[in-house]
């Protein structure tokens, strides 16, 4: 039996470019893992079965966890005879990469159980075929510059692990394809990720805060106007250094000055706003096998 931790992500920088012939957009993004994470328990079974403690509103075989196990089985010509129990903590459909991280956790878990290097090209191909965000979560560190469709590692970066974060998630889910279509109808210019990359390399929190960028945010806001309200609420909070939309939303996040400020802000969010809220922090790593010392999230 193996326990695998599947962290959420935020995009510290997301610069969407032009539409490609394959229906995806070229983009440049700096992804950062969070401590907020799902957990997967992978145990031997007679056949592949996925159980989830949350109703995700989809058929279990359409779950990225099931599809990842199926794709690994095909890639390595080995039956994926496992029961995979998925414990969800990351809100789904929120731009936090929950489904993609779960898929990456299955790739890592099965590779580990089969004695395969998770950075084997076959694992990376399985990751890319499942979705644009999956490859990031297989990075060794918690931060990376991603290019292409968002599935090519431009550079792994030193994470700002421990920086306090508060996430707010308005209930109106944003469909990612719709956000990109809205973007195409009214494109917003992108910008280089160089400053954000430099900020992480220097470990410069102030520069990270100053460089937060997401040109998909206006499209997300036009589909779910509450995102703008949630952002305004965060920005006005005590001890908030900066705030941004993660991916195509609807999650927004604030980088906070210290843990006490984050604790206070998350507590106030639960009382003063109708939105799902959590206090977490930027995390040190992508998907990883859980150690005995790690506390369950
Ligand atoms: O790959 P994933 O399933 O995460 O992407 C969901 C949708 O988001 C795609 O079908 C596409 O419409 C849009 N997308 C895009 N360009 C990207 C990533 C996603 O247009 N680089």
PDB file of C-alpha atoms and ligand atoms in Angstrom:
ATOM      1  CA  UNK A   1       0.000   0.000   0.000  1.00  0.00           C
ATOM      2  CA  UNK A   2       1.211   3.466  -0.850  1.00  0.00           C
ATOM      3  CA  UNK A   3       0.006   6.897   0.231  1.00  0.00           C
ATOM      4  CA  UNK A   4       0.651   9.714  -2.241  1.00  0.00           C
ATOM      5  CA  UNK A   5       0.221  13.422  -1.565  1.00  0.00           C
ATOM      6  CA  UNK A   6      -1.245  15.465  -4.436  1.00  0.00           C
ATOM      7  CA  UNK A   7      -0.801  19.209  -3.764  1.00  0.00           C
ATOM      8  CA  UNK A   8      -2.881  22.019  -5.227  1.00  0.00           C
ATOM      9  CA  UNK A   9      -1.189  24.732  -7.287  1.00  0.00           C
ATOM     10  CA  UNK A  10      -1.504  28.429  -7.904  1.00  0.00           C
ATOM     11  CA  UNK A  11      -0.204  30.306 -10.920  1.00  0.00           C
ATOM     12  CA  UNK A  12       2.064  33.102  -9.702  1.00  0.00           C
ATOM     13  CA  UNK A  13       2.402  34.119 -13.351  1.00  0.00           C
ATOM     14  CA  UNK A  14       0.084  33.139 -16.200  1.00  0.00           C
ATOM     15  CA  UNK A  15       0.580  34.731 -19.587  1.00  0.00           C
ATOM     16  CA  UNK A  16      -1.713  33.242 -22.224  1.00  0.00           C
ATOM     17  CA  UNK A  17      -0.723  33.771 -25.852  1.00  0.00           C
ATOM     18  CA  UNK A  18      -2.249  32.786 -29.145  1.00  0.00           C
ATOM     19  CA  UNK A  19      -4.556  29.925 -30.068  1.00  0.00           C
ATOM     20  CA  UNK A  20      -2.748  26.988 -31.693  1.00  0.00           C
ATOM     21  CA  UNK A  21      -4.035  24.686 -34.416  1.00  0.00           C
ATOM     22  CA  UNK A  22      -4.510  21.911 -31.799  1.00  0.00           C
ATOM     23  CA  UNK A  23      -7.085  24.023 -29.911  1.00  0.00           C
ATOM     24  CA  UNK A  24      -4.701  24.846 -27.055  1.00  0.00           C
ATOM     25  CA  UNK A  25      -3.005  28.180 -26.363  1.00  0.00           C
ATOM     26  CA  UNK A  26       0.690  28.816 -26.084  1.00  0.00           C
ATOM     27  CA  UNK A  27       1.388  30.085 -22.621  1.00  0.00           C
ATOM     28  CA  UNK A  28       4.112  30.908 -20.142  1.00  0.00           C
ATOM     29  CA  UNK A  29       3.358  30.220 -16.518  1.00  0.00           C
ATOM     30  CA  UNK A  30       5.082  29.998 -13.172  1.00  0.00           C
ATOM     31  CA  UNK A  31       3.311  27.310 -11.165  1.00  0.00           C
ATOM     32  CA  UNK A  32       3.742  26.954  -7.415  1.00  0.00           C
ATOM     33  CA  UNK A  33       2.549  24.007  -5.306  1.00  0.00           C
ATOM     34  CA  UNK A  34       0.571  24.596  -2.111  1.00  0.00           C
ATOM     35  CA  UNK A  35       0.546  22.653   1.143  1.00  0.00           C
ATOM     36  CA  UNK A  36      -3.210  22.163   0.589  1.00  0.00           C
ATOM     37  CA  UNK A  37      -3.368  18.679  -0.932  1.00  0.00           C
ATOM     38  CA  UNK A  38      -5.478  15.659  -1.795  1.00  0.00           C
ATOM     39  CA  UNK A  39      -4.319  12.255  -0.610  1.00  0.00           C
ATOM     40  CA  UNK A  40      -4.452   8.988  -2.537  1.00  0.00           C
ATOM     41  CA  UNK A  41      -4.171   5.538  -0.996  1.00  0.00           C
ATOM     42  CA  UNK A  42      -3.168   2.914  -3.560  1.00  0.00           C
ATOM     43  CA  UNK A  43      -3.661  -0.717  -2.510  1.00  0.00           C
ATOM     44  CA  UNK A  44      -3.487  -4.022  -4.438  1.00  0.00           C
ATOM     45  CA  UNK A  45      -6.840  -5.266  -5.701  1.00  0.00           C
ATOM     46  CA  UNK A  46      -8.200  -7.791  -8.211  1.00  0.00           C
ATOM     47  CA  UNK A  47      -9.037  -5.036 -10.705  1.00  0.00           C
ATOM     48  CA  UNK A  48      -8.821  -1.263 -11.094  1.00  0.00           C
ATOM     49  CA  UNK A  49     -11.258   0.521  -8.832  1.00  0.00           C
ATOM     50  CA  UNK A  50     -11.414   4.185  -7.789  1.00  0.00           C
ATOM     51  CA  UNK A  51     -13.313   5.325  -4.729  1.00  0.00           C
ATOM     52  CA  UNK A  52     -13.669   8.963  -3.751  1.00  0.00           C
ATOM     53  CA  UNK A  53     -14.923  10.508  -0.515  1.00  0.00           C
ATOM     54  CA  UNK A  54     -16.492  13.425  -2.441  1.00  0.00           C
ATOM     55  CA  UNK A  55     -19.148  13.345  -5.142  1.00  0.00           C
ATOM     56  CA  UNK A  56     -17.362  14.995  -8.068  1.00  0.00           C
ATOM     57  CA  UNK A  57     -20.458  14.766 -10.221  1.00  0.00           C
ATOM     58  CA  UNK A  58     -18.780  12.574 -12.841  1.00  0.00           C
ATOM     59  CA  UNK A  59     -18.728   8.888 -13.654  1.00  0.00           C
ATOM     60  CA  UNK A  60     -15.789   7.255 -11.758  1.00  0.00           C
ATOM     61  CA  UNK A  61     -14.246   5.982 -15.036  1.00  0.00           C
ATOM     62  CA  UNK A  62     -14.105   9.587 -16.307  1.00  0.00           C
ATOM     63  CA  UNK A  63     -12.159  10.653 -13.217  1.00  0.00           C
ATOM     64  CA  UNK A  64      -8.585  11.628 -14.128  1.00  0.00           C
ATOM     65  CA  UNK A  65      -7.419   9.174 -11.448  1.00  0.00           C
ATOM     66  CA  UNK A  66      -9.016   6.257 -13.279  1.00  0.00           C
ATOM     67  CA  UNK A  67      -7.834   7.524 -16.664  1.00  0.00           C
ATOM     68  CA  UNK A  68      -4.267   7.969 -15.357  1.00  0.00           C
ATOM     69  CA  UNK A  69      -4.162   4.403 -14.016  1.00  0.00           C
ATOM     70  CA  UNK A  70      -5.598   3.076 -17.268  1.00  0.00           C
ATOM     71  CA  UNK A  71      -3.060   5.041 -19.330  1.00  0.00           C
ATOM     72  CA  UNK A  72      -0.150   3.848 -17.135  1.00  0.00           C
ATOM     73  CA  UNK A  73      -1.371   0.265 -17.564  1.00  0.00           C
ATOM     74  CA  UNK A  74      -1.376   0.683 -21.357  1.00  0.00           C
ATOM     75  CA  UNK A  75       2.012   2.468 -21.418  1.00  0.00           C
ATOM     76  CA  UNK A  76       3.758  -0.204 -19.318  1.00  0.00           C
ATOM     77  CA  UNK A  77       1.678  -3.167 -20.540  1.00  0.00           C
ATOM     78  CA  UNK A  78       0.975  -4.072 -16.908  1.00  0.00           C
ATOM     79  CA  UNK A  79      -2.483  -4.520 -15.370  1.00  0.00           C
ATOM     80  CA  UNK A  80      -3.285  -1.692 -12.951  1.00  0.00           C
ATOM     81  CA  UNK A  81      -4.787  -4.035 -10.363  1.00  0.00           C
ATOM     82  CA  UNK A  82      -5.251  -1.478  -7.613  1.00  0.00           C
ATOM     83  CA  UNK A  83      -7.941   0.103  -5.542  1.00  0.00           C
ATOM     84  CA  UNK A  84      -7.264   3.837  -5.396  1.00  0.00           C
ATOM     85  CA  UNK A  85      -8.979   5.766  -2.619  1.00  0.00           C
ATOM     86  CA  UNK A  86      -9.067   9.496  -3.286  1.00  0.00           C
ATOM     87  CA  UNK A  87      -9.456  11.867  -0.344  1.00  0.00           C
ATOM     88  CA  UNK A  88     -10.353  15.288  -1.740  1.00  0.00           C
ATOM     89  CA  UNK A  89      -9.387  18.529  -0.016  1.00  0.00           C
ATOM     90  CA  UNK A  90      -8.749  20.678  -3.099  1.00  0.00           C
ATOM     91  CA  UNK A  91     -11.912  22.292  -4.509  1.00  0.00           C
ATOM     92  CA  UNK A  92     -12.534  20.923  -7.993  1.00  0.00           C
ATOM     93  CA  UNK A  93     -13.053  23.089 -11.047  1.00  0.00           C
ATOM     94  CA  UNK A  94     -11.366  25.968  -9.258  1.00  0.00           C
ATOM     95  CA  UNK A  95      -8.146  26.504 -11.230  1.00  0.00           C
ATOM     96  CA  UNK A  96      -6.066  24.858  -8.513  1.00  0.00           C
ATOM     97  CA  UNK A  97      -5.064  21.796 -10.520  1.00  0.00           C
ATOM     98  CA  UNK A  98      -6.727  19.279  -8.193  1.00  0.00           C
ATOM     99  CA  UNK A  99      -7.649  16.727 -10.871  1.00  0.00           C
ATOM    100  CA  UNK A 100      -4.296  17.138 -12.625  1.00  0.00           C
ATOM    101  CA  UNK A 101      -2.400  16.673  -9.366  1.00  0.00           C
ATOM    102  CA  UNK A 102      -4.424  13.542  -8.562  1.00  0.00           C
ATOM    103  CA  UNK A 103      -3.522  12.175 -12.001  1.00  0.00           C
ATOM    104  CA  UNK A 104       0.173  12.948 -11.430  1.00  0.00           C
ATOM    105  CA  UNK A 105      -0.068  11.218  -8.039  1.00  0.00           C
ATOM    106  CA  UNK A 106      -1.324   8.052  -9.751  1.00  0.00           C
ATOM    107  CA  UNK A 107       1.546   8.217 -12.255  1.00  0.00           C
ATOM    108  CA  UNK A 108       4.066   8.596  -9.417  1.00  0.00           C
ATOM    109  CA  UNK A 109       2.368   5.933  -7.290  1.00  0.00           C
ATOM    110  CA  UNK A 110       2.168   3.278  -9.985  1.00  0.00           C
ATOM    111  CA  UNK A 111       5.694   4.059 -11.218  1.00  0.00           C
ATOM    112  CA  UNK A 112       6.967   3.640  -7.640  1.00  0.00           C
ATOM    113  CA  UNK A 113       5.089   0.365  -7.128  1.00  0.00           C
ATOM    114  CA  UNK A 114       6.381  -0.957 -10.470  1.00  0.00           C
ATOM    115  CA  UNK A 115       9.977   0.161  -9.840  1.00  0.00           C
ATOM    116  CA  UNK A 116       9.926   2.657 -12.724  1.00  0.00           C
ATOM    117  CA  UNK A 117      11.483   6.140 -12.714  1.00  0.00           C
ATOM    118  CA  UNK A 118       8.531   8.598 -12.673  1.00  0.00           C
ATOM    119  CA  UNK A 119      10.575  10.815 -14.998  1.00  0.00           C
ATOM    120  CA  UNK A 120      10.652   8.045 -17.592  1.00  0.00           C
ATOM    121  CA  UNK A 121       9.514   9.454 -20.966  1.00  0.00           C
ATOM    122  CA  UNK A 122       6.507   7.093 -20.934  1.00  0.00           C
ATOM    123  CA  UNK A 123       5.301   8.620 -17.635  1.00  0.00           C
ATOM    124  CA  UNK A 124       5.739  12.127 -19.029  1.00  0.00           C
ATOM    125  CA  UNK A 125       3.792  11.184 -22.154  1.00  0.00           C
ATOM    126  CA  UNK A 126       0.960   9.756 -20.032  1.00  0.00           C
ATOM    127  CA  UNK A 127       0.991  13.027 -18.052  1.00  0.00           C
ATOM    128  CA  UNK A 128       0.848  15.245 -21.156  1.00  0.00           C
ATOM    129  CA  UNK A 129      -1.898  13.178 -22.778  1.00  0.00           C
ATOM    130  CA  UNK A 130      -4.092  13.550 -19.676  1.00  0.00           C
ATOM    131  CA  UNK A 131      -3.987  17.355 -19.527  1.00  0.00           C
ATOM    132  CA  UNK A 132      -1.782  20.399 -19.790  1.00  0.00           C
ATOM    133  CA  UNK A 133      -1.242  20.861 -16.026  1.00  0.00           C
ATOM    134  CA  UNK A 134      -0.308  17.284 -15.101  1.00  0.00           C
ATOM    135  CA  UNK A 135       3.404  17.479 -15.999  1.00  0.00           C
ATOM    136  CA  UNK A 136       4.069  20.299 -13.519  1.00  0.00           C
ATOM    137  CA  UNK A 137       3.102  18.134 -10.574  1.00  0.00           C
ATOM    138  CA  UNK A 138       5.773  15.561 -11.496  1.00  0.00           C
ATOM    139  CA  UNK A 139       8.518  18.195 -11.011  1.00  0.00           C
ATOM    140  CA  UNK A 140      10.830  17.555  -8.091  1.00  0.00           C
ATOM    141  CA  UNK A 141      10.493  21.030  -6.643  1.00  0.00           C
ATOM    142  CA  UNK A 142       7.314  22.920  -5.838  1.00  0.00           C
ATOM    143  CA  UNK A 143       7.847  25.684  -8.397  1.00  0.00           C
ATOM    144  CA  UNK A 144       8.486  25.671 -12.126  1.00  0.00           C
ATOM    145  CA  UNK A 145       8.353  27.794 -15.244  1.00  0.00           C
ATOM    146  CA  UNK A 146       6.108  25.947 -17.686  1.00  0.00           C
ATOM    147  CA  UNK A 147       5.852  26.716 -21.406  1.00  0.00           C
ATOM    148  CA  UNK A 148       4.170  25.364 -24.559  1.00  0.00           C
ATOM    149  CA  UNK A 149       0.622  24.276 -23.648  1.00  0.00           C
ATOM    150  CA  UNK A 150       1.789  24.572 -20.038  1.00  0.00           C
ATOM    151  CA  UNK A 151       3.121  21.012 -20.138  1.00  0.00           C
ATOM    152  CA  UNK A 152       6.783  21.667 -20.934  1.00  0.00           C
ATOM    153  CA  UNK A 153       9.132  22.320 -18.040  1.00  0.00           C
ATOM    154  CA  UNK A 154      11.090  25.478 -18.919  1.00  0.00           C
ATOM    155  CA  UNK A 155      12.952  25.470 -15.597  1.00  0.00           C
ATOM    156  CA  UNK A 156      12.439  24.013 -12.152  1.00  0.00           C
ATOM    157  CA  UNK A 157      12.689  26.864  -9.649  1.00  0.00           C
ATOM    158  CA  UNK A 158      13.492  27.123  -5.941  1.00  0.00           C
ATOM    159  CA  UNK A 159      10.120  27.172  -4.149  1.00  0.00           C
ATOM    160  CA  UNK A 160       9.152  29.846  -1.639  1.00  0.00           C
ATOM    161  CA  UNK A 161       7.966  27.116   0.691  1.00  0.00           C
ATOM    162  CA  UNK A 162       6.172  28.263   3.804  1.00  0.00           C
ATOM    163  CA  UNK A 163       4.947  31.630   2.534  1.00  0.00           C
ATOM    164  CA  UNK A 164       1.431  31.941   4.042  1.00  0.00           C
ATOM    165  CA  UNK A 165      -1.490  31.818   1.618  1.00  0.00           C
ATOM    166  CA  UNK A 166      -5.247  32.203   1.958  1.00  0.00           C
ATOM    167  CA  UNK A 167      -7.449  30.768  -0.793  1.00  0.00           C
ATOM    168  CA  UNK A 168     -11.039  31.883  -1.395  1.00  0.00           C
ATOM    169  CA  UNK A 169     -13.243  29.978  -3.768  1.00  0.00           C
ATOM    170  CA  UNK A 170     -16.561  31.419  -4.961  1.00  0.00           C
ATOM    171  CA  UNK A 171     -18.961  28.574  -5.778  1.00  0.00           C
ATOM    172  CA  UNK A 172     -19.503  29.553  -9.425  1.00  0.00           C
ATOM    173  CA  UNK A 173     -17.195  27.131 -11.207  1.00  0.00           C
ATOM    174  CA  UNK A 174     -15.468  28.407 -14.355  1.00  0.00           C
ATOM    175  CA  UNK A 175     -15.172  26.023 -17.296  1.00  0.00           C
ATOM    176  CA  UNK A 176     -11.538  26.235 -18.439  1.00  0.00           C
ATOM    177  CA  UNK A 177     -12.343  25.868 -22.174  1.00  0.00           C
ATOM    178  CA  UNK A 178     -14.966  28.622 -21.823  1.00  0.00           C
ATOM    179  CA  UNK A 179     -12.480  30.945 -20.114  1.00  0.00           C
ATOM    180  CA  UNK A 180     -10.034  30.442 -22.974  1.00  0.00           C
ATOM    181  CA  UNK A 181     -12.810  31.070 -25.539  1.00  0.00           C
ATOM    182  CA  UNK A 182     -13.749  34.260 -23.723  1.00  0.00           C
ATOM    183  CA  UNK A 183     -10.062  35.244 -23.749  1.00  0.00           C
ATOM    184  CA  UNK A 184      -9.926  34.757 -27.548  1.00  0.00           C
ATOM    185  CA  UNK A 185     -12.962  36.992 -27.989  1.00  0.00           C
ATOM    186  CA  UNK A 186     -11.234  39.789 -26.066  1.00  0.00           C
ATOM    187  CA  UNK A 187      -7.520  39.012 -25.681  1.00  0.00           C
ATOM    188  CA  UNK A 188      -5.436  40.741 -23.014  1.00  0.00           C
ATOM    189  CA  UNK A 189      -1.715  41.223 -23.766  1.00  0.00           C
ATOM    190  CA  UNK A 190       0.655  38.890 -21.981  1.00  0.00           C
ATOM    191  CA  UNK A 191       4.030  39.619 -20.463  1.00  0.00           C
ATOM    192  CA  UNK A 192       7.353  37.933 -19.850  1.00  0.00           C
ATOM    193  CA  UNK A 193       7.811  35.657 -16.827  1.00  0.00           C
ATOM    194  CA  UNK A 194      11.437  36.775 -16.425  1.00  0.00           C
ATOM    195  CA  UNK A 195      10.867  38.953 -13.350  1.00  0.00           C
ATOM    196  CA  UNK A 196       8.863  36.249 -11.529  1.00  0.00           C
ATOM    197  CA  UNK A 197      11.507  33.648 -12.375  1.00  0.00           C
ATOM    198  CA  UNK A 198      14.215  35.975 -11.051  1.00  0.00           C
ATOM    199  CA  UNK A 199      12.182  36.675  -7.903  1.00  0.00           C
ATOM    200  CA  UNK A 200      11.957  32.962  -7.099  1.00  0.00           C
ATOM    201  CA  UNK A 201      15.625  32.389  -7.877  1.00  0.00           C
ATOM    202  CA  UNK A 202      16.479  35.207  -5.466  1.00  0.00           C
ATOM    203  CA  UNK A 203      13.898  34.034  -2.895  1.00  0.00           C
ATOM    204  CA  UNK A 204      12.613  37.618  -2.958  1.00  0.00           C
ATOM    205  CA  UNK A 205       9.055  37.600  -1.541  1.00  0.00           C
ATOM    206  CA  UNK A 206       8.437  41.298  -2.225  1.00  0.00           C
ATOM    207  CA  UNK A 207       9.399  40.880  -5.873  1.00  0.00           C
ATOM    208  CA  UNK A 208       7.150  37.798  -6.169  1.00  0.00           C
ATOM    209  CA  UNK A 209       4.249  39.846  -4.803  1.00  0.00           C
ATOM    210  CA  UNK A 210       4.954  42.759  -7.169  1.00  0.00           C
ATOM    211  CA  UNK A 211       5.151  40.417 -10.157  1.00  0.00           C
ATOM    212  CA  UNK A 212       1.876  38.478  -9.739  1.00  0.00           C
ATOM    213  CA  UNK A 213       0.241  38.336 -13.178  1.00  0.00           C
ATOM    214  CA  UNK A 214      -2.659  36.557 -14.877  1.00  0.00           C
ATOM    215  CA  UNK A 215      -4.041  37.771 -18.215  1.00  0.00           C
ATOM    216  CA  UNK A 216      -6.731  35.045 -18.161  1.00  0.00           C
ATOM    217  CA  UNK A 217      -8.273  36.695 -15.082  1.00  0.00           C
ATOM    218  CA  UNK A 218     -10.505  39.197 -16.961  1.00  0.00           C
ATOM    219  CA  UNK A 219     -12.057  36.301 -18.923  1.00  0.00           C
ATOM    220  CA  UNK A 220     -12.630  34.368 -15.692  1.00  0.00           C
ATOM    221  CA  UNK A 221     -14.193  37.430 -14.043  1.00  0.00           C
ATOM    222  CA  UNK A 222     -16.533  38.000 -16.965  1.00  0.00           C
ATOM    223  CA  UNK A 223     -17.783  34.397 -16.576  1.00  0.00           C
ATOM    224  CA  UNK A 224     -17.978  34.529 -12.773  1.00  0.00           C
ATOM    225  CA  UNK A 225     -18.144  38.142 -11.506  1.00  0.00           C
ATOM    226  CA  UNK A 226     -17.862  36.991  -7.867  1.00  0.00           C
ATOM    227  CA  UNK A 227     -14.174  36.379  -8.574  1.00  0.00           C
ATOM    228  CA  UNK A 228     -13.678  40.169  -8.664  1.00  0.00           C
ATOM    229  CA  UNK A 229     -15.537  40.555  -5.351  1.00  0.00           C
ATOM    230  CA  UNK A 230     -13.400  37.842  -3.756  1.00  0.00           C
ATOM    231  CA  UNK A 231     -10.213  39.498  -5.036  1.00  0.00           C
ATOM    232  CA  UNK A 232     -11.308  42.910  -3.720  1.00  0.00           C
ATOM    233  CA  UNK A 233     -12.095  41.362  -0.344  1.00  0.00           C
ATOM    234  CA  UNK A 234      -8.660  39.750  -0.147  1.00  0.00           C
ATOM    235  CA  UNK A 235      -6.751  42.834  -1.255  1.00  0.00           C
ATOM    236  CA  UNK A 236      -8.415  44.895   1.500  1.00  0.00           C
ATOM    237  CA  UNK A 237      -7.405  42.386   4.188  1.00  0.00           C
ATOM    238  CA  UNK A 238      -4.840  43.188   6.895  1.00  0.00           C
ATOM    239  CA  UNK A 239      -1.469  41.631   6.186  1.00  0.00           C
ATOM    240  CA  UNK A 240      -2.269  40.830   2.540  1.00  0.00           C
ATOM    241  CA  UNK A 241       0.787  41.528   0.391  1.00  0.00           C
ATOM    242  CA  UNK A 242      -0.836  40.705  -2.938  1.00  0.00           C
ATOM    243  CA  UNK A 243      -3.617  38.634  -4.475  1.00  0.00           C
ATOM    244  CA  UNK A 244      -4.417  37.028  -7.816  1.00  0.00           C
ATOM    245  CA  UNK A 245      -6.696  34.594  -9.643  1.00  0.00           C
ATOM    246  CA  UNK A 246      -5.327  31.063  -9.958  1.00  0.00           C
ATOM    247  CA  UNK A 247      -5.481  29.766 -13.539  1.00  0.00           C
ATOM    248  CA  UNK A 248      -8.981  30.243 -14.931  1.00  0.00           C
ATOM    249  CA  UNK A 249     -10.498  30.557 -11.413  1.00  0.00           C
ATOM    250  CA  UNK A 250     -12.757  30.583  -9.620  1.00  0.00           C
ATOM    251  CA  UNK A 251     -10.154  30.301  -6.829  1.00  0.00           C
ATOM    252  CA  UNK A 252      -8.354  33.484  -5.817  1.00  0.00           C
ATOM    253  CA  UNK A 253      -5.454  33.550  -3.410  1.00  0.00           C
ATOM    254  CA  UNK A 254      -3.619  36.036  -1.226  1.00  0.00           C
ATOM    255  CA  UNK A 255       0.039  35.957  -0.254  1.00  0.00           C
ATOM    256  CA  UNK A 256       0.227  37.079   3.368  1.00  0.00           C
ATOM    257  CA  UNK A 257       2.874  38.786   5.475  1.00  0.00           C
ATOM    258  CA  UNK A 258       2.917  36.093   8.171  1.00  0.00           C
ATOM    259  CA  UNK A 259       1.030  33.101   9.537  1.00  0.00           C
ATOM    260  CA  UNK A 260      -0.910  35.143  12.076  1.00  0.00           C
ATOM    261  CA  UNK A 261      -2.260  37.430   9.332  1.00  0.00           C
ATOM    262  CA  UNK A 262      -3.220  34.420   7.212  1.00  0.00           C
ATOM    263  CA  UNK A 263      -4.933  32.728  10.164  1.00  0.00           C
ATOM    264  CA  UNK A 264      -6.901  35.879  10.949  1.00  0.00           C
ATOM    265  CA  UNK A 265      -7.855  36.450   7.305  1.00  0.00           C
ATOM    266  CA  UNK A 266      -9.064  32.878   6.735  1.00  0.00           C
ATOM    267  CA  UNK A 267     -11.074  33.024   9.962  1.00  0.00           C
ATOM    268  CA  UNK A 268     -12.675  36.309   8.916  1.00  0.00           C
ATOM    269  CA  UNK A 269     -13.435  34.924   5.441  1.00  0.00           C
ATOM    270  CA  UNK A 270     -15.429  32.085   6.976  1.00  0.00           C
ATOM    271  CA  UNK A 271     -17.488  34.534   9.022  1.00  0.00           C
ATOM    272  CA  UNK A 272     -17.755  37.550   6.675  1.00  0.00           C
ATOM    273  CA  UNK A 273     -18.006  35.953   3.223  1.00  0.00           C
ATOM    274  CA  UNK A 274     -20.148  33.171   1.729  1.00  0.00           C
ATOM    275  CA  UNK A 275     -17.133  31.579   0.035  1.00  0.00           C
ATOM    276  CA  UNK A 276     -15.090  28.460   0.715  1.00  0.00           C
ATOM    277  CA  UNK A 277     -11.848  29.578   2.378  1.00  0.00           C
ATOM    278  CA  UNK A 278      -8.678  27.932   3.624  1.00  0.00           C
ATOM    279  CA  UNK A 279      -5.368  28.991   5.120  1.00  0.00           C
ATOM    280  CA  UNK A 280      -2.416  27.180   3.617  1.00  0.00           C
ATOM    281  CA  UNK A 281       1.114  28.012   2.420  1.00  0.00           C
ATOM    282  CA  UNK A 282       3.274  27.712  -0.663  1.00  0.00           C
ATOM    283  CA  UNK A 283       4.567  24.138  -0.658  1.00  0.00           C
ATOM    284  CA  UNK A 284       8.023  22.635  -1.128  1.00  0.00           C
ATOM    285  CA  UNK A 285       7.254  19.931  -3.684  1.00  0.00           C
ATOM    286  CA  UNK A 286       4.937  18.431  -6.275  1.00  0.00           C
ATOM    287  CA  UNK A 287       3.340  14.989  -5.906  1.00  0.00           C
ATOM    288  CA  UNK A 288       5.266  12.782  -3.503  1.00  0.00           C
ATOM    289  CA  UNK A 289       4.994   9.558  -1.573  1.00  0.00           C
ATOM    290  CA  UNK A 290       3.825  10.340   1.948  1.00  0.00           C
ATOM    291  CA  UNK A 291       6.388   9.815   4.656  1.00  0.00           C
ATOM    292  CA  UNK A 292       5.465   8.596   8.133  1.00  0.00           C
ATOM    293  CA  UNK A 293       6.382  12.015   9.526  1.00  0.00           C
ATOM    294  CA  UNK A 294       3.898  13.878   7.307  1.00  0.00           C
ATOM    295  CA  UNK A 295       0.701  15.064   8.952  1.00  0.00           C
ATOM    296  CA  UNK A 296      -2.533  14.291   7.110  1.00  0.00           C
ATOM    297  CA  UNK A 297      -4.038  17.468   5.629  1.00  0.00           C
TER     298      UNK A 297
HETATM  299  O1  LIG B   1      -5.444  20.117 -20.847  1.00  0.00           O
HETATM  300  P1  LIG B   1      -6.612  20.517 -20.016  1.00  0.00           P
HETATM  301  O2  LIG B   1      -7.683  19.467 -19.998  1.00  0.00           O
HETATM  302  O3  LIG B   1      -6.243  20.972 -18.673  1.00  0.00           O
HETATM  303  O4  LIG B   1      -7.232  21.780 -20.740  1.00  0.00           O
HETATM  304  C1  LIG B   1      -8.597  22.107 -20.666  1.00  0.00           C
HETATM  305  C2  LIG B   1      -8.946  23.084 -21.774  1.00  0.00           C
HETATM  306  O5  LIG B   1      -8.352  24.354 -21.518  1.00  0.00           O
HETATM  307  C3  LIG B   1      -8.467  22.708 -23.156  1.00  0.00           C
HETATM  308  O6  LIG B   1      -9.373  21.837 -23.796  1.00  0.00           O
HETATM  309  C4  LIG B   1      -8.395  24.059 -23.839  1.00  0.00           C
HETATM  310  O7  LIG B   1      -9.686  24.473 -24.234  1.00  0.00           O
HETATM  311  C5  LIG B   1      -7.951  24.978 -22.711  1.00  0.00           C
HETATM  312  N1  LIG B   1      -6.495  25.185 -22.700  1.00  0.00           N
HETATM  313  C6  LIG B   1      -5.940  25.973 -23.690  1.00  0.00           C
HETATM  314  N2  LIG B   1      -4.574  26.166 -23.705  1.00  0.00           N
HETATM  315  C7  LIG B   1      -3.798  25.626 -22.743  1.00  0.00           C
HETATM  316  C8  LIG B   1      -4.343  24.838 -21.707  1.00  0.00           C
HETATM  317  C9  LIG B   1      -5.715  24.643 -21.720  1.00  0.00           C
HETATM  318  O8  LIG B   1      -6.647  26.494 -24.565  1.00  0.00           O
HETATM  319  N3  LIG B   1      -2.471  25.825 -22.806  1.00  0.00           N
END
